[in-house]
Amino acid sequence: METLIFFLFAALAVGSAIVVVTHKSPIYSTLSLVLTLLSMAVLFVLLGAPFLGAVQVLVYAGAIVVLFLFVIMLLNVQKEEAAHVDRGAQLWTAIVGVIAFLGMFWLAFWRTGLRIGGPAPQPLTQEFVALRTVAVELFGTYLLPFEMVGLLLLVAVIGATVAARRPGAPDNSVDDLPVYASGDEPRTDPLRSGPDPRRPSVAEPAYKTKEANV
Amino acid sequence: MSAVPISWYLLLSAILFGIGAIGALTRRNGIAIFLSVELMLNAANLTLVAYARQLGSHTGQVIVFFVMAVAAAEAAVGLALFIAVFRQRHTIDVNRMNLMRW
Amino acid sequence: MLQLLWLIPILPFLGATINGVLGKKLPKPVVTAVALGAPFLSLLLALGCLWEFAHGSEESFELTKYMWTTGDLSIPVAFLLDHLSAVMLFIITFVGFLIHVYSVGYMAHEEGYRRYFAYLNLFMCAMLLLVLGNNYLVMFVGWEGVGLCSYLLIGFYYDQPFPPYAGKKAFIVNRIGDFAFLVGMFALFAHFGSLTYHDVLPKIAANPALVTIPYVGSFSLASFIALCFFIGAMGKSAQIPLYVWLPDAMAGPTPVSALIHAATMVTAGVYMVVRSNVIYQLAPGVSLFVAIIGALTAIFAASIGIAQTDIKKVLAYSTVSQLGYMFLAAGLGAYSAALFHVMTHAFFKALLFLGSGSVIHAMSGDQDMDHMGGLKKWMPSTRLTYLIGAAAIAGVPLLSGFFSKDEILHSAAASGHWLLWLVGLITAGMTAFYMFRSYFLTFEGEFRGTHEQEHHLHESPPSMVVPLWILAIGAIFAGYVGIPKMFSAGRDLNWFHHWLEPVIAVPQGLEAGEHNVGPGLEWALLLITVAIAFAGIFLAWANYGGDKGLARGNAWAARVPVLHRLLLNKWYVDEIYDRLIVRPLAALSRFFWKAVDTFVIDGAINAGAFLTELTGDVGRFTTTGNVRNYALYFFLGVILLFWWVAFG
């Protein structure tokens, strides 16, 4: 039974992960991610961490993914054009790299003596699964990191607020940018904006070519 | 119930991590990269919980808890940055963000 | 007073510093006062110390000022006044001061007046350090110091091309000797752990076996050290083969030639050998070698002197020749005879050089005897003193040179080395000949120079003439401290020899005592020597005296043109050295410059720079600006890191 659940949700997780990674539209990717996260939550429960499963759903699927969706809506991100799927060094290097990475994992794993299909772990006890045990650890041994994570979240909030601020008077690098929040301005294609923003108004690049330097 | 050996969880986690890595390296859309990164984080979480189970200690779970908190923070800040960049470049195609080119 | 011994070298050093640093700003009389005052004070101090020492009962007086310690090496900076250094001290301060006074007149119109006196005072300091040191290292410091001052003073007229070259030549040739000297000191130190005379020399005398052990090849330790030291002396005291710098050193001002290259610096080698006499006594092979080199040098240099036309060159080769005599004596074990000759030579050679300086001064700088002649009319004092000096060096009886030279020849005969005696005898004849040749050509006959020069001829000022007379008195009477027994009817009046006895070691086991020839033979040898001297003088008079001038000399030259050319060109030794040594070295230098330095060393550095540039040129392509590429690098880095951590 447990094995069945495991395989089912494992397959679901892998499948939706592949969709996350390959689908052109970001909305679909995000929704697939939700599916992956939910499968992971089930697997957490299976592993005797129901609290984490709940937190996963609440925080990840509930908050983070929603945040993603908001941003996608805000920026009105379009589909990537099919023609622009990278076939090139980047793709193949990435694939080979990942395979190498996983191969290394496997090697390390092999050396630990653990084998696929090795001994099963102890059966779950009530005590193991109980929230109380986690809480004791969390608020006992790991109290300081807990508080620091709180601080970290505060910093992140501040940072996010500052970074995403609409440019106003104190920030004088972008004076006359149109406001996109309402979405009723003529939209430029994210793939092909107007005048190339790379170049500032000065015609010459800052970097001189080698010939000019000598 | 017959238990699933931990090693299978680890294998699953590795596969998910690999998929996430490929996605992070290959996609051009900034949001998609972020999603792949979240996927990778989740894979790591799975490993941690699996070992927590194997070793009978709750330390792994506590770590996962923290990882989630940090992932949330990171997602918030990262998306804020994306918004800021988007304001400048009107695109989140990462290929376009190459001012530091040779 | 003896406690102030250390001031004797320091005062000239102060004088040199003051004149060297402030000289340009000081008015000339002040410069003169400082420049003369320092050696004068040194002279007074020296006389005082000598008086106190002579009246004391000690055999030697040592004064340690400072211990110079680095790591394991501890050298005392200390001064020693004993019977040997007393003689040298007297010579240096006395003759040195006289020459300083002379220089005031001679260099009066020179632009480098202050610089000259700074260098000259510095030389006095170095030379005094050399003789007053109580260990070989302080001696070596002085040794190097006089070499430096010699270089500075030879190249005094630096705006002309030749003097700096001559200065360099002197320094470089000296260096070869100095290197050997250092090696000898290393060997000595390695075996005795000290370079101090009172540590090393008495130990060797008491136990000769310490140094007669085999050391290098078939050389014993004593032979090795003695040879190394002697090579140093070859350089400093201009013996074959390292004499070539001394004739060229005449490019310096004449008082410099008098002081450095006649009276004091060149005798440093002799001093060193006499100081180390115990080592030489235990190295008979090397001692004989020293004597042979000395004799060879003496006759070789005399042969060159016969044909020279530059008055200073004649005197220069004469100096080389007389130094050969000193080493001949030292090599034969007659250390007091060698030192005796040092003293008499200081007087008459300085006198001769200063006299020639007086002549050159009058001749408006012309040194060529072909242009001189009949100067006795204009320069009576110079002429008389020069004549006295020439007679002294020729060995005219009862003058100083007679006594010292005779003692040397006597020791050669007495030790059975008749060939060396013969060489010394022939050289004595040649000496008399070329000295009087130079006298006659300069002072007798008709003046052969230009009219302008003739108008300028005058006797030198008192500052120059008075030292001449003082030295002349010394040249006459200095010999009386060493009257040989044969003249004193049995009474031992050879005071000089006895004065030096404490310093001449008698190593254990070596039979003490002098060899002697019977009185009859002794008188016969003496008469032969005197006869040869007079023969030389007579030959000179016959060919150059009176009104003959250059005519007969040139006739002789025409009769043996090849020989004449050889002698005039100093047997082409300089040219041989140039071909054999200098040019290959220069070529080697050029190779190291062009091939090694430019190509290899600079090339290596340039290659480094080039590689860096190349790396940058290639490496910059990794900065694509593309974030995904960076993510990929990141990832690859993580793989490597993981690999390293997991699999070590």
Tab-separated table of C-alpha atoms in Angstrom, chain A residues 12-23 25-40 65 69, chain B residues 35 39:
chain	number	residue	atom	x	y	z
A	12	LEU	CA	3.130	12.464	-10.550
A	13	ALA	CA	5.911	14.546	-9.127
A	14	VAL	CA	8.325	13.650	-11.866
A	15	GLY	CA	5.790	14.168	-14.552
A	16	SER	CA	4.749	17.579	-13.408
A	17	ALA	CA	8.366	18.518	-12.833
A	18	ILE	CA	9.056	17.800	-16.455
A	19	VAL	CA	6.153	19.936	-17.425
A	20	VAL	CA	7.432	22.751	-15.217
A	21	VAL	CA	10.724	22.676	-16.966
A	22	THR	CA	9.601	22.303	-20.526
A	23	HIS	CA	6.369	24.133	-20.962
A	25	SER	CA	3.912	29.233	-20.965
A	26	PRO	CA	4.913	30.349	-17.523
A	27	ILE	CA	1.409	29.996	-16.210
A	28	TYR	CA	1.321	26.373	-17.020
A	29	SER	CA	4.720	25.898	-15.556
A	30	THR	CA	3.575	27.436	-12.346
A	31	LEU	CA	0.513	25.323	-12.125
A	32	SER	CA	2.543	22.214	-12.755
A	33	LEU	CA	4.774	23.273	-9.972
A	34	VAL	CA	1.764	23.328	-7.700
A	35	LEU	CA	1.086	19.771	-8.645
A	36	THR	CA	4.651	18.820	-7.904
A	37	LEU	CA	4.513	20.494	-4.557
A	38	LEU	CA	1.354	18.716	-3.577
A	39	SER	CA	2.869	15.385	-4.514
A	40	MET	CA	5.861	16.222	-2.413
A	65	VAL	CA	3.292	29.979	-5.926
A	69	LEU	CA	1.351	33.981	-10.236
B	35	LEU	CA	10.409	27.742	-10.742
B	39	LEU	CA	11.999	22.459	-7.745
